[in-house]
Amino acid sequence: MSENDVFCEKVIKELNKVINDPQTTVQSFEIISVPFKQNKSPVRVVDNHLGIESWCLKYVYQYAHRFIINQRRINRYPSLTIVKYLNCAILINPDVATFWNIRRHLVERVQLNLTQEFHFSALVLSKKPKSSEAFFYRRWLYSFQSGEAIDLAVEISLCERCAERKNGNYHAWNHRQWCLQKSPNLLPYEIIKTEKFIRKNVADYSAYYHRHFVLMRLFDLQYFDIHDTNLNELYQFVNANCSLSDDSKINNMNDLALHLLPNISLQSINANKLNSFLYVLNLIIHDLIMMNELTQMHGKYEAFNCYRRIIIKLAIDICRLVNSSNYLMSETFIKNINTVTSQNETGVTQSQIIDVFVKQLDFQDGKNIKFAELFY
Amino acid sequence: MVKIYAISIFYKSANEAKILKSHYDLQSFSFFQRGSVQEFIQFASKTIVERTSPCTRQSVKQDVYMCHVYVRSDNLAAVLIADHEYPGRVAHTLLTKIMDDFAAKVSSPEWPNGTEQTINFTQLPAYIAKYQDPREADPLTKMQNDLDETKIILKNTIEQVLIRGEKLDDLVSQSEELSAQSKAFYKTAKKTNSCCNFS
């Protein structure tokens, strides 16, 4: 063994001691830039934060990489001794699928502990919040756990942290949507959480995309909040935009439903579906107001207009759906609004609200853009 | 990200700027970077105050960060370092408000010889926490409508603030306030756009 190899062994051993130490649960890992060789250990631990100095990376990573590849050449399913080299190599460079696959083999043969693996992948995400491999790995690990043991709320807060550290973090939002597909009961919390996130990260288009997804899912699931039946924003919007005379201003839900759904008899409909429709529509109006507010505060960002456009489209879609088909009558559960609206039944009676939205779609920055014609 | 990282108050004497009070919110930086980031914020704030003449407002962009600075006619100065998404108008009205508050609590004879230890002004943490959400500033901006936005000088890099002949690299390497660690950090931070990089 050369002097270099001894040094690398030492660093890898020290790193693993910190990671596996039951006393300190390390929260974050990072590379500290120290360009010149120091005469002390490059591993630093302060208050549960682990760091490694950059000057040693080139030796340590090369050594660990060589060791892993050699082992794998000898034996396709390496033994547990390889884990410490894997830990080190993945932390330094999380983008090598081979390393993660060796871990998977070890998990499958029950040689690695699931809880520790969750912790390790979270540590990798603290170093590289955009690591798709780490997110894949976590999803794969969940397939070994029984339904009740999965705490997806924890998973969502991990996604939130990662999205905050790197804007436009597609992998984190994608993972979050996977969590929500698994556990739709978390969807209502997303309304508050994403609004907070958007106000903090105004130009993060991924967050807007996610919010649109949440709105769509809420409608698909016919969700509404029993404790929050406040539709004020919707009343105001309808009253302001639908050119109603003063004495016919809408102030109760029955009138609102009659106005929005002129051709539907309200006696025979599914109340859940109606409530959910109004709830989601109110949220969309709320978001439109929020976009105006943000534009005033921050000036013009592309994201504001794009989001505005897509939620108006969503509003038109759901209004059409509810008005046109026998959607409100049937008890059946329609999974996806897109499949229904794309049929585009002929002879649809237009509701006034749809025209209002189409007008909103065209009106942007004081210019008339004919987006509506492109869509419809 | 809509975020304030630091607010500091300076007294600008004839040849240098003396720091009177500062506060930082660096939670969004990774743990081992926070020390260097703080040193840099201090360094940049001081450098910019020294190169801003009295009765001027400047907003200097450096990467994704914005340094908003206002030097009053009585040589009291304040710097707010924020993300570039934080609305500049709010930042400047906030600076005015903070300095008014500071001047009311700390009398002007204390300024020239004050240090962070001797000055008794503890409101900065509360300001940073509260105004992380720029909506909090709404009544404040209405009150301060006389702030003429056209009078804020915009600069695209710190280099543009420097006096002719000065170079940022030289200032950094000559600085006594920056530790060796921070100088190394500055050098690598400049290279992070290169692709084959682990850090």
mmCIF file of N, CA and C in Angstrom, chain A residues 28 30-36 44-47 49-54 57-58 61 92-93 127 164-165 167 195 198-204 293 296-298 301, chain B residues 1-4 27-34 84-90 132-138 141 180-182 184-189 191 197-199:
data_model
loop_
_atom_site.group_PDB
_atom_site.id
_atom_site.type_symbol
_atom_site.label_atom_id
_atom_site.label_comp_id
_atom_site.label_asym_id
_atom_site.label_seq_id
_atom_site.Cartn_x
_atom_site.Cartn_y
_atom_site.Cartn_z
ATOM 1 N N SER A 28 -26.261 17.249 7.428
ATOM 2 C CA SER A 28 -25.895 17.739 6.107
ATOM 3 C C SER A 28 -24.452 17.371 5.795
ATOM 4 N N GLU A 30 -21.283 18.507 3.000
ATOM 5 C CA GLU A 30 -20.886 19.429 1.931
ATOM 6 C C GLU A 30 -19.384 19.397 1.717
ATOM 7 N N ILE A 31 -18.984 19.961 0.604
ATOM 8 C CA ILE A 31 -17.562 20.028 0.288
ATOM 9 C C ILE A 31 -17.079 21.436 0.582
ATOM 10 N N ILE A 32 -16.052 21.532 1.413
ATOM 11 C CA ILE A 32 -15.527 22.848 1.792
ATOM 12 C C ILE A 32 -14.350 23.150 0.881
ATOM 13 N N SER A 33 -14.362 24.323 0.263
ATOM 14 C CA SER A 33 -13.279 24.566 -0.684
ATOM 15 C C SER A 33 -12.018 25.032 0.033
ATOM 16 N N VAL A 34 -11.053 24.141 0.057
ATOM 17 C CA VAL A 34 -9.723 24.439 0.594
ATOM 18 C C VAL A 34 -8.751 23.937 -0.464
ATOM 19 N N PRO A 35 -8.211 24.831 -1.281
ATOM 20 C CA PRO A 35 -7.475 24.367 -2.455
ATOM 21 C C PRO A 35 -6.119 23.723 -2.156
ATOM 22 N N PHE A 36 -5.508 24.077 -1.020
ATOM 23 C CA PHE A 36 -4.147 23.556 -0.805
ATOM 24 C C PHE A 36 -4.118 22.504 0.288
ATOM 25 N N ARG A 44 -14.402 17.268 8.588
ATOM 26 C CA ARG A 44 -14.772 18.192 9.653
ATOM 27 C C ARG A 44 -16.209 17.959 10.090
ATOM 28 N N VAL A 45 -16.422 17.935 11.386
ATOM 29 C CA VAL A 45 -17.775 17.783 11.913
ATOM 30 C C VAL A 45 -18.029 18.910 12.911
ATOM 31 N N VAL A 46 -19.072 19.693 12.669
ATOM 32 C CA VAL A 46 -19.469 20.735 13.615
ATOM 33 C C VAL A 46 -20.985 20.660 13.778
ATOM 34 N N ASP A 47 -21.450 20.480 14.995
ATOM 35 C CA ASP A 47 -22.906 20.461 15.270
ATOM 36 C C ASP A 47 -23.706 19.639 14.267
ATOM 37 N N HIS A 49 -23.104 18.784 11.392
ATOM 38 C CA HIS A 49 -22.861 19.078 9.988
ATOM 39 C C HIS A 49 -21.514 18.488 9.606
ATOM 40 N N LEU A 50 -21.517 17.738 8.517
ATOM 41 C CA LEU A 50 -20.303 17.050 8.093
ATOM 42 C C LEU A 50 -19.757 17.731 6.843
ATOM 43 N N GLY A 51 -18.444 17.954 6.831
ATOM 44 C CA GLY A 51 -17.844 18.556 5.657
ATOM 45 C C GLY A 51 -16.533 17.883 5.326
ATOM 46 N N ILE A 52 -16.165 17.940 4.049
ATOM 47 C CA ILE A 52 -14.866 17.390 3.670
ATOM 48 C C ILE A 52 -14.144 18.430 2.827
ATOM 49 N N GLU A 53 -12.861 18.597 3.078
ATOM 50 C CA GLU A 53 -12.118 19.658 2.385
ATOM 51 C C GLU A 53 -11.783 19.236 0.964
ATOM 52 N N SER A 54 -11.878 20.202 0.063
ATOM 53 C CA SER A 54 -11.858 19.853 -1.361
ATOM 54 C C SER A 54 -10.511 19.312 -1.837
ATOM 55 N N LEU A 57 -10.289 15.452 -2.296
ATOM 56 C CA LEU A 57 -11.290 14.728 -3.075
ATOM 57 C C LEU A 57 -10.692 13.883 -4.178
ATOM 58 N N LYS A 58 -9.753 14.493 -4.872
ATOM 59 C CA LYS A 58 -9.228 13.850 -6.072
ATOM 60 C C LYS A 58 -8.594 12.507 -5.711
ATOM 61 N N TYR A 61 -11.642 10.101 -3.919
ATOM 62 C CA TYR A 61 -12.653 9.611 -4.844
ATOM 63 C C TYR A 61 -12.066 8.597 -5.801
ATOM 64 N N ILE A 92 -19.512 12.057 -2.542
ATOM 65 C CA ILE A 92 -18.728 12.984 -3.343
ATOM 66 C C ILE A 92 -19.342 13.161 -4.733
ATOM 67 N N ASN A 93 -19.797 12.068 -5.313
ATOM 68 C CA ASN A 93 -20.366 12.146 -6.653
ATOM 69 C C ASN A 93 -21.628 11.295 -6.736
ATOM 70 N N LYS A 127 -26.415 17.427 0.076
ATOM 71 C CA LYS A 127 -25.254 17.877 -0.686
ATOM 72 C C LYS A 127 -25.664 18.271 -2.101
ATOM 73 N N GLU A 164 -36.260 24.367 -2.132
ATOM 74 C CA GLU A 164 -35.864 25.682 -1.673
ATOM 75 C C GLU A 164 -34.378 25.933 -1.961
ATOM 76 N N ARG A 165 -33.577 24.867 -1.842
ATOM 77 C CA ARG A 165 -32.137 25.055 -2.029
ATOM 78 C C ARG A 165 -31.774 25.275 -3.495
ATOM 79 N N ASN A 167 -33.645 26.276 -7.132
ATOM 80 C CA ASN A 167 -34.870 26.603 -7.854
ATOM 81 C C ASN A 167 -34.994 25.768 -9.132
ATOM 82 N N GLU A 195 -48.628 28.043 -1.752
ATOM 83 C CA GLU A 195 -48.775 29.499 -1.814
ATOM 84 C C GLU A 195 -47.616 30.181 -1.093
ATOM 85 N N ILE A 198 -44.508 29.888 -3.234
ATOM 86 C CA ILE A 198 -44.521 30.767 -4.408
ATOM 87 C C ILE A 198 -44.227 32.205 -4.001
ATOM 88 N N ARG A 199 -44.773 32.639 -2.892
ATOM 89 C CA ARG A 199 -44.514 34.019 -2.457
ATOM 90 C C ARG A 199 -43.047 34.216 -2.096
ATOM 91 N N LYS A 200 -42.390 33.139 -1.708
ATOM 92 C CA LYS A 200 -40.980 33.193 -1.333
ATOM 93 C C LYS A 200 -40.078 33.039 -2.561
ATOM 94 N N ASN A 201 -40.528 32.248 -3.537
ATOM 95 C CA ASN A 201 -39.717 31.990 -4.731
ATOM 96 C C ASN A 201 -40.540 32.347 -5.962
ATOM 97 N N VAL A 202 -40.642 33.646 -6.226
ATOM 98 C CA VAL A 202 -41.620 34.092 -7.213
ATOM 99 C C VAL A 202 -41.337 33.597 -8.626
ATOM 100 N N ALA A 203 -40.089 33.321 -8.941
ATOM 101 C CA ALA A 203 -39.788 32.970 -10.326
ATOM 102 C C ALA A 203 -39.584 31.468 -10.523
ATOM 103 N N ASP A 204 -39.913 30.674 -9.530
ATOM 104 C CA ASP A 204 -39.678 29.236 -9.659
ATOM 105 C C ASP A 204 -40.845 28.574 -10.393
ATOM 106 N N GLU A 293 -51.244 40.683 -7.502
ATOM 107 C CA GLU A 293 -50.527 41.222 -6.353
ATOM 108 C C GLU A 293 -49.010 41.083 -6.546
ATOM 109 N N GLN A 296 -47.578 43.436 -9.063
ATOM 110 C CA GLN A 296 -47.428 44.780 -8.520
ATOM 111 C C GLN A 296 -46.176 44.899 -7.663
ATOM 112 N N MET A 297 -45.924 43.848 -6.891
ATOM 113 C CA MET A 297 -44.809 43.872 -5.953
ATOM 114 C C MET A 297 -43.473 43.672 -6.652
ATOM 115 N N HIS A 298 -43.414 42.737 -7.579
ATOM 116 C CA HIS A 298 -42.111 42.318 -8.114
ATOM 117 C C HIS A 298 -41.884 42.703 -9.567
ATOM 118 N N TYR A 301 -42.731 39.068 -14.313
ATOM 119 C CA TYR A 301 -41.985 37.830 -14.491
ATOM 120 C C TYR A 301 -42.780 36.953 -15.451
ATOM 121 N N MET B 1 -35.076 33.691 -5.014
ATOM 122 C CA MET B 1 -35.730 33.636 -3.714
ATOM 123 C C MET B 1 -35.934 35.059 -3.186
ATOM 124 N N VAL B 2 -37.088 35.310 -2.609
ATOM 125 C CA VAL B 2 -37.344 36.632 -2.038
ATOM 126 C C VAL B 2 -36.795 36.614 -0.624
ATOM 127 N N LYS B 3 -35.585 37.153 -0.454
ATOM 128 C CA LYS B 3 -34.960 36.990 0.849
ATOM 129 C C LYS B 3 -33.982 38.119 1.165
ATOM 130 N N ILE B 4 -33.987 38.537 2.443
ATOM 131 C CA ILE B 4 -32.975 39.493 2.913
ATOM 132 C C ILE B 4 -31.894 38.686 3.624
ATOM 133 N N GLN B 27 -29.270 31.318 6.995
ATOM 134 C CA GLN B 27 -29.737 29.928 7.103
ATOM 135 C C GLN B 27 -29.775 29.221 5.743
ATOM 136 N N SER B 28 -29.993 29.973 4.679
ATOM 137 C CA SER B 28 -30.152 29.303 3.389
ATOM 138 C C SER B 28 -28.816 28.892 2.777
ATOM 139 N N PHE B 29 -27.715 29.326 3.370
ATOM 140 C CA PHE B 29 -26.412 28.871 2.872
ATOM 141 C C PHE B 29 -26.013 27.586 3.593
ATOM 142 N N SER B 30 -25.192 26.779 2.941
ATOM 143 C CA SER B 30 -24.808 25.543 3.598
ATOM 144 C C SER B 30 -23.865 25.878 4.762
ATOM 145 N N PHE B 31 -23.875 25.002 5.731
ATOM 146 C CA PHE B 31 -23.306 25.302 7.038
ATOM 147 C C PHE B 31 -21.877 25.842 7.003
ATOM 148 N N PHE B 32 -21.003 25.156 6.261
ATOM 149 C CA PHE B 32 -19.595 25.549 6.300
ATOM 150 C C PHE B 32 -19.306 26.785 5.457
ATOM 151 N N GLN B 33 -20.292 27.212 4.663
ATOM 152 C CA GLN B 33 -20.083 28.424 3.866
ATOM 153 C C GLN B 33 -20.447 29.684 4.638
ATOM 154 N N ARG B 34 -21.256 29.519 5.689
ATOM 155 C CA ARG B 34 -21.833 30.707 6.324
ATOM 156 C C ARG B 34 -20.777 31.699 6.796
ATOM 157 N N HIS B 84 -31.842 38.974 -5.639
ATOM 158 C CA HIS B 84 -32.271 39.932 -6.674
ATOM 159 C C HIS B 84 -33.782 39.930 -6.864
ATOM 160 N N GLU B 85 -34.473 38.924 -6.334
ATOM 161 C CA GLU B 85 -35.927 38.920 -6.469
ATOM 162 C C GLU B 85 -36.613 39.777 -5.407
ATOM 163 N N TYR B 86 -35.873 40.199 -4.409
ATOM 164 C CA TYR B 86 -36.484 41.056 -3.387
ATOM 165 C C TYR B 86 -36.705 42.445 -3.990
ATOM 166 N N PRO B 87 -37.939 42.976 -3.900
ATOM 167 C CA PRO B 87 -38.215 44.246 -4.584
ATOM 168 C C PRO B 87 -37.348 45.402 -4.087
ATOM 169 N N GLY B 88 -36.659 46.049 -5.009
ATOM 170 C CA GLY B 88 -35.715 47.110 -4.659
ATOM 171 C C GLY B 88 -36.386 48.307 -4.001
ATOM 172 N N ARG B 89 -37.577 48.618 -4.449
ATOM 173 C CA ARG B 89 -38.318 49.749 -3.888
ATOM 174 C C ARG B 89 -38.542 49.536 -2.394
ATOM 175 N N VAL B 90 -38.948 48.299 -2.037
ATOM 176 C CA VAL B 90 -39.178 47.980 -0.626
ATOM 177 C C VAL B 90 -37.868 48.077 0.144
ATOM 178 N N GLN B 132 -38.823 39.895 5.730
ATOM 179 C CA GLN B 132 -38.584 38.807 4.778
ATOM 180 C C GLN B 132 -39.769 38.694 3.831
ATOM 181 N N ASP B 133 -40.944 39.003 4.335
ATOM 182 C CA ASP B 133 -42.128 39.039 3.487
ATOM 183 C C ASP B 133 -42.369 40.493 3.088
ATOM 184 N N PRO B 134 -42.093 40.843 1.821
ATOM 185 C CA PRO B 134 -42.182 42.254 1.432
ATOM 186 C C PRO B 134 -43.587 42.832 1.576
ATOM 187 N N ARG B 135 -44.589 41.971 1.706
ATOM 188 C CA ARG B 135 -45.955 42.494 1.876
ATOM 189 C C ARG B 135 -46.084 43.287 3.169
ATOM 190 N N GLU B 136 -45.246 42.936 4.161
ATOM 191 C CA GLU B 136 -45.253 43.651 5.431
ATOM 192 C C GLU B 136 -44.966 45.137 5.226
ATOM 193 N N ALA B 137 -44.272 45.416 4.131
ATOM 194 C CA ALA B 137 -43.811 46.786 3.911
ATOM 195 C C ALA B 137 -44.855 47.646 3.231
ATOM 196 N N ASP B 138 -46.000 47.090 2.896
ATOM 197 C CA ASP B 138 -46.963 47.833 2.075
ATOM 198 C C ASP B 138 -47.367 49.186 2.658
ATOM 199 N N THR B 141 -44.511 51.513 2.255
ATOM 200 C CA THR B 141 -44.217 52.074 0.933
ATOM 201 C C THR B 141 -45.210 53.161 0.579
ATOM 202 N N ALA B 180 -8.107 33.528 5.159
ATOM 203 C CA ALA B 180 -7.563 32.754 4.039
ATOM 204 C C ALA B 180 -8.630 31.827 3.469
ATOM 205 N N GLN B 181 -9.419 31.267 4.372
ATOM 206 C CA GLN B 181 -10.519 30.382 3.969
ATOM 207 C C GLN B 181 -11.489 31.108 3.036
ATOM 208 N N SER B 182 -11.825 32.356 3.401
ATOM 209 C CA SER B 182 -12.782 33.111 2.598
ATOM 210 C C SER B 182 -12.193 33.502 1.251
ATOM 211 N N ALA B 184 -10.057 31.741 -0.397
ATOM 212 C CA ALA B 184 -10.120 30.514 -1.198
ATOM 213 C C ALA B 184 -11.532 30.311 -1.724
ATOM 214 N N PHE B 185 -12.511 30.596 -0.863
ATOM 215 C CA PHE B 185 -13.903 30.459 -1.227
ATOM 216 C C PHE B 185 -14.234 31.377 -2.401
ATOM 217 N N TYR B 186 -13.705 32.609 -2.350
ATOM 218 C CA TYR B 186 -13.939 33.572 -3.421
ATOM 219 C C TYR B 186 -13.380 33.057 -4.740
ATOM 220 N N LYS B 187 -12.187 32.464 -4.676
ATOM 221 C CA LYS B 187 -11.566 31.963 -5.909
ATOM 222 C C LYS B 187 -12.366 30.812 -6.501
ATOM 223 N N THR B 188 -12.811 29.872 -5.640
ATOM 224 C CA THR B 188 -13.543 28.724 -6.187
ATOM 225 C C THR B 188 -14.935 29.137 -6.618
ATOM 226 N N ALA B 189 -15.530 30.098 -5.901
ATOM 227 C CA ALA B 189 -16.874 30.532 -6.278
ATOM 228 C C ALA B 189 -16.875 31.087 -7.694
ATOM 229 N N LYS B 191 -15.213 29.928 -10.062
ATOM 230 C CA LYS B 191 -15.052 28.841 -11.037
ATOM 231 C C LYS B 191 -16.256 27.906 -11.095
ATOM 232 N N ASN B 197 -17.076 19.518 -11.788
ATOM 233 C CA ASN B 197 -16.742 20.001 -10.459
ATOM 234 C C ASN B 197 -17.602 19.282 -9.434
ATOM 235 N N PHE B 198 -16.970 18.759 -8.402
ATOM 236 C CA PHE B 198 -17.722 18.022 -7.392
ATOM 237 C C PHE B 198 -18.437 18.952 -6.431
ATOM 238 N N SER B 199 -17.867 20.145 -6.212
ATOM 239 C CA SER B 199 -18.446 20.978 -5.164
ATOM 240 C C SER B 199 -19.559 21.863 -5.713
#
